[in-house]
Coordinates of C-alpha atoms in Angstrom, one line a residue:
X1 CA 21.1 126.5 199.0
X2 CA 18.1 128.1 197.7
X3 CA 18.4 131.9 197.6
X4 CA 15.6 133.4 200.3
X5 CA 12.3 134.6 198.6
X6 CA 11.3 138.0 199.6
X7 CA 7.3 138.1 200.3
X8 CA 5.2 139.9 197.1
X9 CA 4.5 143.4 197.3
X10 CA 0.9 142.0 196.3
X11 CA 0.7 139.8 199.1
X12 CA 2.0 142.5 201.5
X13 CA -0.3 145.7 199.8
X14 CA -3.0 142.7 200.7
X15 CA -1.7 143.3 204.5
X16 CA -1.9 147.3 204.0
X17 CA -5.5 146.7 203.3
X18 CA -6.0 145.4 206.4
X19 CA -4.5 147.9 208.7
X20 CA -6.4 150.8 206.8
X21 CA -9.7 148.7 207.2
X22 CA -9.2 148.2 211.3
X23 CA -8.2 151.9 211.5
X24 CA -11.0 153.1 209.7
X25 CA -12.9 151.0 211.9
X26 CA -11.8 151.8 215.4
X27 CA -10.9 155.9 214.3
X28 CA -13.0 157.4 216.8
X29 CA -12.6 154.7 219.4
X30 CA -8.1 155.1 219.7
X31 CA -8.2 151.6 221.5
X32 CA -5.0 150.3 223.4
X33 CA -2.2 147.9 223.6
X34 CA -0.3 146.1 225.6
X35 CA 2.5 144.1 224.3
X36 CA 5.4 142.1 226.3
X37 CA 8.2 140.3 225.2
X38 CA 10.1 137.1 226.2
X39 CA 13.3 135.8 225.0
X40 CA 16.1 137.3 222.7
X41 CA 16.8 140.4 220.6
X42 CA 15.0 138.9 217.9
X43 CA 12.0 138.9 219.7
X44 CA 12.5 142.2 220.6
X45 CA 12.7 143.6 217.7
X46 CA 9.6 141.1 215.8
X47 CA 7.8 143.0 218.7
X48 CA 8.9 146.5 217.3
X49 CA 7.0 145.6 214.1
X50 CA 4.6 144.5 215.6
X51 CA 3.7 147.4 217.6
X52 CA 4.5 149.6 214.4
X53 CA 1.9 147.7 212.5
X54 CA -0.5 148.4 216.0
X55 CA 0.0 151.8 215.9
X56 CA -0.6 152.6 212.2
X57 CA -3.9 151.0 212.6
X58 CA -4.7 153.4 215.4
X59 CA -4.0 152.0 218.7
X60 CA -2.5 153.5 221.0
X61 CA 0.6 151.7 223.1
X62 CA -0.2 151.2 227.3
X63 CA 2.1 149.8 229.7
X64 CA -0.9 148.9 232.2
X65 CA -2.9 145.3 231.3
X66 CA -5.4 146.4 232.7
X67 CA -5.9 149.9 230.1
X68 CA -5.5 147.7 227.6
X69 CA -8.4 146.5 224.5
X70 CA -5.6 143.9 223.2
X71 CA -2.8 142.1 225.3
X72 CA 0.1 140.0 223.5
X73 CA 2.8 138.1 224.4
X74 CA 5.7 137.8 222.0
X75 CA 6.9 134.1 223.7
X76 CA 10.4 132.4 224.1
X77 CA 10.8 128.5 223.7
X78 CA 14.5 128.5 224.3
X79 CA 14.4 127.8 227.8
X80 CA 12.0 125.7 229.8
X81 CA 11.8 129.4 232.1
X82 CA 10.7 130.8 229.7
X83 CA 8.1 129.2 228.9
X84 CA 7.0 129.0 232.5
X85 CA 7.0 132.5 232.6
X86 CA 5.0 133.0 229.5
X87 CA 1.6 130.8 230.6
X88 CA 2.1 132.0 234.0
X89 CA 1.4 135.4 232.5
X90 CA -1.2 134.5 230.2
X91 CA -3.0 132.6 233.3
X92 CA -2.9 135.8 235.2
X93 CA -5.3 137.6 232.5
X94 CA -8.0 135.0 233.3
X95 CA -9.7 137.5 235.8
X96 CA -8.8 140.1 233.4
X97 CA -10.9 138.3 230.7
X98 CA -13.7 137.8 233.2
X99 CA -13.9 141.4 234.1
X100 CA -13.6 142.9 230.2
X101 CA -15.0 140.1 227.7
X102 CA -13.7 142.4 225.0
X103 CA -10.3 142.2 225.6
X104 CA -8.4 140.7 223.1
X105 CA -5.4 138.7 224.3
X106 CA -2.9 137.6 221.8
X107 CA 0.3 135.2 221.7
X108 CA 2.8 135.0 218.9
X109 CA 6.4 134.2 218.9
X110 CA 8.8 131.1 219.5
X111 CA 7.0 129.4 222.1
X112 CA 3.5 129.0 219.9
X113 CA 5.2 127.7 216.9
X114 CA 5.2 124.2 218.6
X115 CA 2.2 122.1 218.0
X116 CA 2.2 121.2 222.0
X117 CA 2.0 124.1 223.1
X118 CA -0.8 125.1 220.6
X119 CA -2.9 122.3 221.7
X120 CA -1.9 123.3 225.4
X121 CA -3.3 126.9 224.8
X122 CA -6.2 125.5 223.0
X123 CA -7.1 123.0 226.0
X124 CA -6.2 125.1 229.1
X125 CA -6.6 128.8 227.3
X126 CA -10.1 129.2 226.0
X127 CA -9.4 132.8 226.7
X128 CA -6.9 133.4 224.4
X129 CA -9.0 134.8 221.0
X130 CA -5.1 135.3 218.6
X131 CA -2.6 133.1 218.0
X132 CA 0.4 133.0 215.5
X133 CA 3.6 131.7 215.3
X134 CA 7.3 132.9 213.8
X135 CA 6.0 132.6 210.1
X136 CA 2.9 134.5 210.2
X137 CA 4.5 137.8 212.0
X138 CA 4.0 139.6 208.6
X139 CA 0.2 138.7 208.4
X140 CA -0.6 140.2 212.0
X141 CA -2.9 142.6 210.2
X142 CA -5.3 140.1 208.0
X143 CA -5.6 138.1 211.5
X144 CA -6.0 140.2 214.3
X145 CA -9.2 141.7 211.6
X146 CA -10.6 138.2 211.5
X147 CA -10.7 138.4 215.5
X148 CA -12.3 142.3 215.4
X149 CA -15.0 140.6 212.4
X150 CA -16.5 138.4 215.6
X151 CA -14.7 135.1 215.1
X152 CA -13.8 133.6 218.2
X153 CA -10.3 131.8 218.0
X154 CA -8.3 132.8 215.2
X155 CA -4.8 130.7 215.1
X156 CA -1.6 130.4 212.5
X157 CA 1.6 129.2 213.0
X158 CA 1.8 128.0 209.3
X159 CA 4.0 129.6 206.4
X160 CA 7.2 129.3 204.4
X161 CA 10.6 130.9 205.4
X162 CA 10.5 134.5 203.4
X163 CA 11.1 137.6 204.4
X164 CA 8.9 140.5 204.5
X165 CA 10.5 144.1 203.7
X166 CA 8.5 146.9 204.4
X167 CA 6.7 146.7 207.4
X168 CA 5.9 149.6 210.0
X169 CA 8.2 149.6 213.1
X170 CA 7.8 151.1 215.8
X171 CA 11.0 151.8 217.7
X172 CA 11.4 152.3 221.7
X173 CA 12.8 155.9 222.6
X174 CA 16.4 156.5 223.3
X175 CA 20.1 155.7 222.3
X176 CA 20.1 151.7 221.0
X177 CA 18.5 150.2 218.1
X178 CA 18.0 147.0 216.5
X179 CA 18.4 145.9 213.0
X180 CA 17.8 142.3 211.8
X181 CA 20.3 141.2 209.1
X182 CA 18.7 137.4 208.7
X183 CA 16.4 134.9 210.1
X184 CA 16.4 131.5 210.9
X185 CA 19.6 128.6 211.7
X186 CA 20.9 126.0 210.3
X187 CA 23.2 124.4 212.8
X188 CA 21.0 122.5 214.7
X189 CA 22.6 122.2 217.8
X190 CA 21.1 119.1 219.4
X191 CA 20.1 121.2 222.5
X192 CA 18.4 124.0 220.5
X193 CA 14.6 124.1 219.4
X194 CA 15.7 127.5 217.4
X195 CA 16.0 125.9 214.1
X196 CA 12.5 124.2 214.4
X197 CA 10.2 127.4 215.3
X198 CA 12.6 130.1 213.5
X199 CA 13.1 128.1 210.7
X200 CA 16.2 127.9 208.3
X201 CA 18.5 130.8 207.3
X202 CA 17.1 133.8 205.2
X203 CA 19.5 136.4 204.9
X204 CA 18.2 140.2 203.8
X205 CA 19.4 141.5 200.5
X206 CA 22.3 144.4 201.6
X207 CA 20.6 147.2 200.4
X208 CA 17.9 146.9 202.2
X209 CA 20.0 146.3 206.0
X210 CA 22.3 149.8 204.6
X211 CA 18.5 151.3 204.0
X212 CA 17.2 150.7 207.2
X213 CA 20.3 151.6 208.9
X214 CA 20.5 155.1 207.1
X215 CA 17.0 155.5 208.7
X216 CA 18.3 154.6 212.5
X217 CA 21.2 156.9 212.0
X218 CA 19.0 159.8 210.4
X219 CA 16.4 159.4 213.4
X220 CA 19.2 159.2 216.0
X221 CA 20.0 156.0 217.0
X222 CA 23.5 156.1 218.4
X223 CA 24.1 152.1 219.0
X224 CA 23.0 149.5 216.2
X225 CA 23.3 146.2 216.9
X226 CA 22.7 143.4 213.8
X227 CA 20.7 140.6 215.0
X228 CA 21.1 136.9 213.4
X229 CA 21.0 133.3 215.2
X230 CA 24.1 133.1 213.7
X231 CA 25.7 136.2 211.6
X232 CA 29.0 134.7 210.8
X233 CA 26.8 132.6 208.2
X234 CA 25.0 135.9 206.3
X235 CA 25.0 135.7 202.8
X236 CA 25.8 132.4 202.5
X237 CA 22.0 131.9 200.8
X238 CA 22.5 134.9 199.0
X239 CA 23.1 134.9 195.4
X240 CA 26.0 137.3 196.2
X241 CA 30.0 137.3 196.6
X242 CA 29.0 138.9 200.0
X243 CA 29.9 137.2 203.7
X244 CA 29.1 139.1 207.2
X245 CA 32.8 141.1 206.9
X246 CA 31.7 142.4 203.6
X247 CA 28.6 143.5 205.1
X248 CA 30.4 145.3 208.2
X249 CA 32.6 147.1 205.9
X250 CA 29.5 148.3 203.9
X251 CA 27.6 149.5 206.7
X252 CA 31.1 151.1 208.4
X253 CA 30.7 153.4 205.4
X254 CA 27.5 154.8 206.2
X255 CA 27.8 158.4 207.4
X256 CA 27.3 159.3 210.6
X257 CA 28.7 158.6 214.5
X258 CA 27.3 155.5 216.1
X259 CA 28.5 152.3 217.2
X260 CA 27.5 148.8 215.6
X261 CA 27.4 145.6 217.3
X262 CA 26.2 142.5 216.6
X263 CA 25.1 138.9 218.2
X264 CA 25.1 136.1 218.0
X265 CA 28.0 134.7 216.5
X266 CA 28.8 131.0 216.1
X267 CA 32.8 129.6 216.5
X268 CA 32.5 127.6 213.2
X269 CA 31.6 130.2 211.0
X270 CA 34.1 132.7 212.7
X271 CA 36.8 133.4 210.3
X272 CA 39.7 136.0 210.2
X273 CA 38.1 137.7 207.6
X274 CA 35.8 139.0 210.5
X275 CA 38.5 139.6 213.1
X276 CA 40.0 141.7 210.0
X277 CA 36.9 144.0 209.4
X278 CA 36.1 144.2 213.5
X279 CA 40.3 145.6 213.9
X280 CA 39.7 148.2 210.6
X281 CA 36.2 149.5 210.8
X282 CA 36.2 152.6 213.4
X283 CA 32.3 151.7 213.8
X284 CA 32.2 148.8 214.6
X285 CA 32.5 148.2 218.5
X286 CA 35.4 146.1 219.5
X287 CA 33.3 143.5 221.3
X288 CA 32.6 140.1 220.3
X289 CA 30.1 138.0 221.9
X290 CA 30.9 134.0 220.7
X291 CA 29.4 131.4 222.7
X292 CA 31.6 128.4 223.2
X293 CA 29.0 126.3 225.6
X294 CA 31.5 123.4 226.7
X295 CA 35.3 123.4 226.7
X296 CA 35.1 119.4 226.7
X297 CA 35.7 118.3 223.1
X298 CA 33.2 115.4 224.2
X299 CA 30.2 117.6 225.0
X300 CA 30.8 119.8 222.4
X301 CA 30.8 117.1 220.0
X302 CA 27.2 115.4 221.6
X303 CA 26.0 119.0 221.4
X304 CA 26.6 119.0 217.8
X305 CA 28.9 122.7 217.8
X306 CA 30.9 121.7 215.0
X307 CA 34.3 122.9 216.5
X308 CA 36.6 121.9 219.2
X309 CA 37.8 123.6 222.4
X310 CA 41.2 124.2 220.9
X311 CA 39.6 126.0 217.8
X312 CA 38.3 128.2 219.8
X313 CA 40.7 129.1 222.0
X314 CA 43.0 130.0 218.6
X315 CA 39.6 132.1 217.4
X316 CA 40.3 134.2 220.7
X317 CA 43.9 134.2 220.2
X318 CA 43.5 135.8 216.7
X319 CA 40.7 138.2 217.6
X320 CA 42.8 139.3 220.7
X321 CA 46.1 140.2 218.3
X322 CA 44.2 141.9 216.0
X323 CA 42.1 144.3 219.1
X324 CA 44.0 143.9 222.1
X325 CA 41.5 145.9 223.4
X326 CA 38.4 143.6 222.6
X327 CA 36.2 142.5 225.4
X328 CA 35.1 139.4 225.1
X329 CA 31.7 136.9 226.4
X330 CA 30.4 133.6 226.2
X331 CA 27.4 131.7 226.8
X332 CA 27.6 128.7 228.6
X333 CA 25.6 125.2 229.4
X334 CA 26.3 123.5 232.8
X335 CA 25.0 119.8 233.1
X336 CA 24.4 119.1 230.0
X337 CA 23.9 115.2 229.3
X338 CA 26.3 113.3 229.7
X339 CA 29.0 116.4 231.4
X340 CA 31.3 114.1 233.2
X341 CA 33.6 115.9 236.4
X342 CA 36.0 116.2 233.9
X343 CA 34.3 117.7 231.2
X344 CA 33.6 120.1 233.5
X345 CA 36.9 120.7 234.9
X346 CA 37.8 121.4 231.1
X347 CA 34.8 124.2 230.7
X348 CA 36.2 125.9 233.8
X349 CA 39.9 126.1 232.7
X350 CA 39.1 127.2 229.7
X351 CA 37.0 130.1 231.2
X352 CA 39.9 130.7 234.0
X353 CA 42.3 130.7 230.6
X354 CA 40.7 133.0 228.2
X355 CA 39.2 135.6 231.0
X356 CA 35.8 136.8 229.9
X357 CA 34.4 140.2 230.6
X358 CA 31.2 138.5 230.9
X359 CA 29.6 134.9 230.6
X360 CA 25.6 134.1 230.4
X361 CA 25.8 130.6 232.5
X362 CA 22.4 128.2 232.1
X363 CA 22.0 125.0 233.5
X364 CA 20.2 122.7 230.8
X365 CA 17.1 123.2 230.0
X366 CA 15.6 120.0 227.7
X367 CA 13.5 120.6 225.2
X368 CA 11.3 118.4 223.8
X369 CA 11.4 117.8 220.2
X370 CA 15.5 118.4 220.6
X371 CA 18.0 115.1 220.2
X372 CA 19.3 115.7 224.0
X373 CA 16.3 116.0 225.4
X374 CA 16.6 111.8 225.0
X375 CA 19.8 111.8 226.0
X376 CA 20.8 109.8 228.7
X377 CA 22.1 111.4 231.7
X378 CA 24.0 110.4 235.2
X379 CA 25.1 113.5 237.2
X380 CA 22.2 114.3 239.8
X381 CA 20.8 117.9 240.1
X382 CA 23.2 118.3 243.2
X383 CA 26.4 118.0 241.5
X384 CA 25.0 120.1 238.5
X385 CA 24.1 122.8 240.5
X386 CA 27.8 122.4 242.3
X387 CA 29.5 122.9 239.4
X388 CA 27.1 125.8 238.4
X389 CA 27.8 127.7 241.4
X390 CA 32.0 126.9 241.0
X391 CA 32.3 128.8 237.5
X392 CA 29.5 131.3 239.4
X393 CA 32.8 131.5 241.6
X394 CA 35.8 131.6 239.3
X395 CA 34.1 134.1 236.5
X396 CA 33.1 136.5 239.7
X397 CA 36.7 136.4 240.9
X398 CA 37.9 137.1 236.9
X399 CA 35.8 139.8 236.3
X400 CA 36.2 141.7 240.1
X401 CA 40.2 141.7 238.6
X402 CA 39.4 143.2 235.5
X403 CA 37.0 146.1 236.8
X404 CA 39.1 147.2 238.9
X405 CA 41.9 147.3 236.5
X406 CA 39.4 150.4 234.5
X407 CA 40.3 152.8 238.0
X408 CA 41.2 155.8 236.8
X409 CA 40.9 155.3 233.2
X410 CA 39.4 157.9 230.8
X411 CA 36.8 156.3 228.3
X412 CA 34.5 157.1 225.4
X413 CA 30.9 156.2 226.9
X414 CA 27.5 156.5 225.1
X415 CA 24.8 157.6 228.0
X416 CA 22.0 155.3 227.4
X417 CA 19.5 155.4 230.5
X418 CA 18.9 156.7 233.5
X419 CA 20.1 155.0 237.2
X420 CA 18.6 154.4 240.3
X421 CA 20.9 156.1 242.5
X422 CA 21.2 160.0 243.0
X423 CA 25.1 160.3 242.4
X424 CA 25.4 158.7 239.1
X425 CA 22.2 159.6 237.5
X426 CA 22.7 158.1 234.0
X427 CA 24.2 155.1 232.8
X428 CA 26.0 154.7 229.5
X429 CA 28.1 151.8 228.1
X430 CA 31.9 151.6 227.2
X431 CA 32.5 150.7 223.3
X432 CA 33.2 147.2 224.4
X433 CA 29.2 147.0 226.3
X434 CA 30.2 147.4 229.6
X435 CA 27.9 148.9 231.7
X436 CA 29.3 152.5 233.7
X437 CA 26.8 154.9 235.8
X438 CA 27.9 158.5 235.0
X439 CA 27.6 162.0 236.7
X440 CA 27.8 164.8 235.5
X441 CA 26.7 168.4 234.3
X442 CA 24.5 168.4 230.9
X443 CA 24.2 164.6 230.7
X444 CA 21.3 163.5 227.9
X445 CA 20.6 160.4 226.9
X446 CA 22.0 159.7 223.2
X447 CA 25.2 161.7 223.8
X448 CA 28.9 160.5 223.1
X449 CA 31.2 161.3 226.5
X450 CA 34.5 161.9 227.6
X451 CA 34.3 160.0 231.7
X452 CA 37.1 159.4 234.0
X453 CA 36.6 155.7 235.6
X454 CA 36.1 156.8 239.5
X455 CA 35.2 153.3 241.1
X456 CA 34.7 149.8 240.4
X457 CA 32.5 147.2 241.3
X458 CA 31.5 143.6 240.0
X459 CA 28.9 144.7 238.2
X460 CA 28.9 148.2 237.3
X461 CA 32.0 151.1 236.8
X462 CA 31.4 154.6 238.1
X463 CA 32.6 157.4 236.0
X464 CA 32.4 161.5 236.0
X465 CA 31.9 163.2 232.7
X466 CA 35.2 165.3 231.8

């Protein structure tokens, strides 16, 4: 596997150019953004640098379309929804357009790195002035000053899979972070358009992930969590004797108090080795999130996992000896092509069996350009939403048992947020990501707590600082 090739320091000093050129340009005028994302973590944090390379050529950030000099949308293709969601959005800033010619609205992300959608945004978008997809994140700067230079319609979803180091971020206030470790997958799930608009795997060199986490922990941050399609496979493109445990253990080292989590994991590249550096490193939260989709060794073969339900249930088996404390969740597809009754009667035991703190359920989405999305497929939308609504029904009676099994118990909580209700002001998260609303006197976001579990519910613990 080819070792991932870092973009120039030419070719990004060419970018740097840019941004000085657009802020000497608009200095007196402090124009405003709006941006809004769709879709995963990743997303979120390709947004950050976006908004970092925004603000250091001089705009301003606005949560109000309708302040804004330049709208964009950082899009999701994972999900039919999504997408939905995203043109429904960008229609809605037709009248906007009409009212403010000057408006620049942007898109960028997942959903624009497919040629359909392109030539659907082209056809049916004539508002739309920016467009680039995954690839050309890092050249933001050179494109959105072709737009500013008066031409119409610029668009670019082109370019290799590098990575660029050193752009500006610009982080949202408060207690969590993110911190990419690699782009890109390689498993090519036969549900997934992932590996076709985020490319293949590019893993960061070490030093520069233990850099930019010094940085998080030096400004604050107090929960990092390392973002990958799949982490279990970092390194693996890396000229190094270096896998994701060896990487947890380096960035356990790193001074400070925090917490480190990390998503998404994939069941075939889960190993001991990790279970081993989750149980010994103090920082790193005892949670694992490992989606197992199917329990039916049929689907999960059509779907192209590369493990079987049994593997997976050992994988759980080892994780829970080594941190009996662990909380666990899963993603999950109902109705996927082909899902006999009995395939999913063997999803729903093996949820009733292993006893998730949490599950993300989806009925299938196809996606066109995916193998399934040609799959052939017998059960109607009736039964699939049956059988949606019976693990809705099994994981809510799981997870009602194991709340209430927190009454009265004293946890470490990091306050994160405010509430909505008057008696437990903040909320804050257990070390295994469960969500708790807190009272208390001197409560600030950021802060590590002593709380005494008062009350459960399905959804949320109540605690009172000690």
């Amino acid at each position: 596997m080819p070792t991932p090739v870092t973009i120039s320091e030419n070719e990004l000093r060419e970018q740097f150019t840019y941004i000085d050129a657009i802020a000497g340009s608009i200095r007196d005028k402090r124009p405003r953004a709006y941006t809004h994302t769709f879709g995963c973590q990743q997303n979120e944090a390709d947004t950050e640098r976006i908004r970092g390379m925004l603000h250091q050529m001089g705009y301003e950030m606005t949560d109000n379309t309708e302040d804004a000099d330049l709208v964009l949308f950082n899009t999701c293709a994972v999900r039919e929804h999504a997408e939905d969601r995203a043109f429904g959005n960008v229609g809605a800033l037709r009248q906007l357009k009409k009212r403010r010619p000057e408006v620049i609205i942007a898109l960028c992300g997942c959903m624009v790195q497919q040629d359909k959608n392109v030539e659907k945004i082209k056809k049916s978008y004539p508002y739309v002035s920016l467009l680039f997809g995954t690839h050309a994140l890092w050249r933001f700067p050179s494109l959105l000053y072709r737009v500013l230079s008066g031409e119409k319609r610029v668009f670019d979803i082109g370019g290799t899979d590098d990575i660029a180091e050193g752009l500006p971020v610009l982080r949202g206030q408060g207690a969590k972070a993110w911190l990419s470790i690699m782009y890109g997958c390689n498993n090519f799930c036969t549900y997934c358009i992932v590996p076709y608009v985020r490319g293949r795997e590019r893993s960061r060199r070490p030093e520069e992930i233990e850099a930019e986490l010094r940085e998080l922990v030096a400004a604050g941050y107090k929960e990092i969590t390392l973002l990958g399609q799949n982490v279990n496979s970092y390194g693996k493109d890396l000229a190094l004797d270096l896998d994701f445990s060896d990487l947890l253990r380096r960035l356990n080292a790193v001074p400070g108090d925090f917490w480190l989590r990390f998503m998404t994991s994939h069941p075939k590249d889960a190993s001991p080795r990790l279970f081993d550096a989750m149980a010994e490193c103090d920082k790193v939260a005892k949670q694992l999130h490992l989606p197992f989709q199917s329990g039916s060794d049929t689907i999960l073969h059509r779907m192209n996992r590369g493990y079987t339900a049994g593997e997976y249930r050992a994988l759980i088996a080892d994780a829970r000896a080594k941190m009996p404390a662990i909380t666990l969740s899963s993603d999950i597809i109902v109705g996927f092509p082909g899902e006999t009754e009995a395939d999913f009667e063997q999803t729903l035991a093996l949820v009733e069996q292993t006893e998730f703190d949490l599950l993300f359920t989806f009925l299938y989405s196809p996606r066109s350009g995916t193998p399934a999305a040609s799959y052939e497929d017998d059960a109607t939308p009736a039964e699939k939403q049956a059988r949606f609504e019976r693990l809705l029904r099994a994981q809510d009676a799981i997870v009602e048992r194991k709340q209430a099994a927190y009454q009265g118990k004293r946890l470490r909580l990091l306050v994160d947020g405010m509430a909505k209700g008057p008696d437990y002001p903040f909320t804050a998260r257990t070390e295994g990501n469960l969500l708790v609303c807190v009272r208390g006197e001197g409560l600030q976001i950021g802060d590590f707590i002593e709380a005494e579990i008062e009350k459960t519910t399905l959804r949320c613990l109540f605690a009172r600082k000690l």
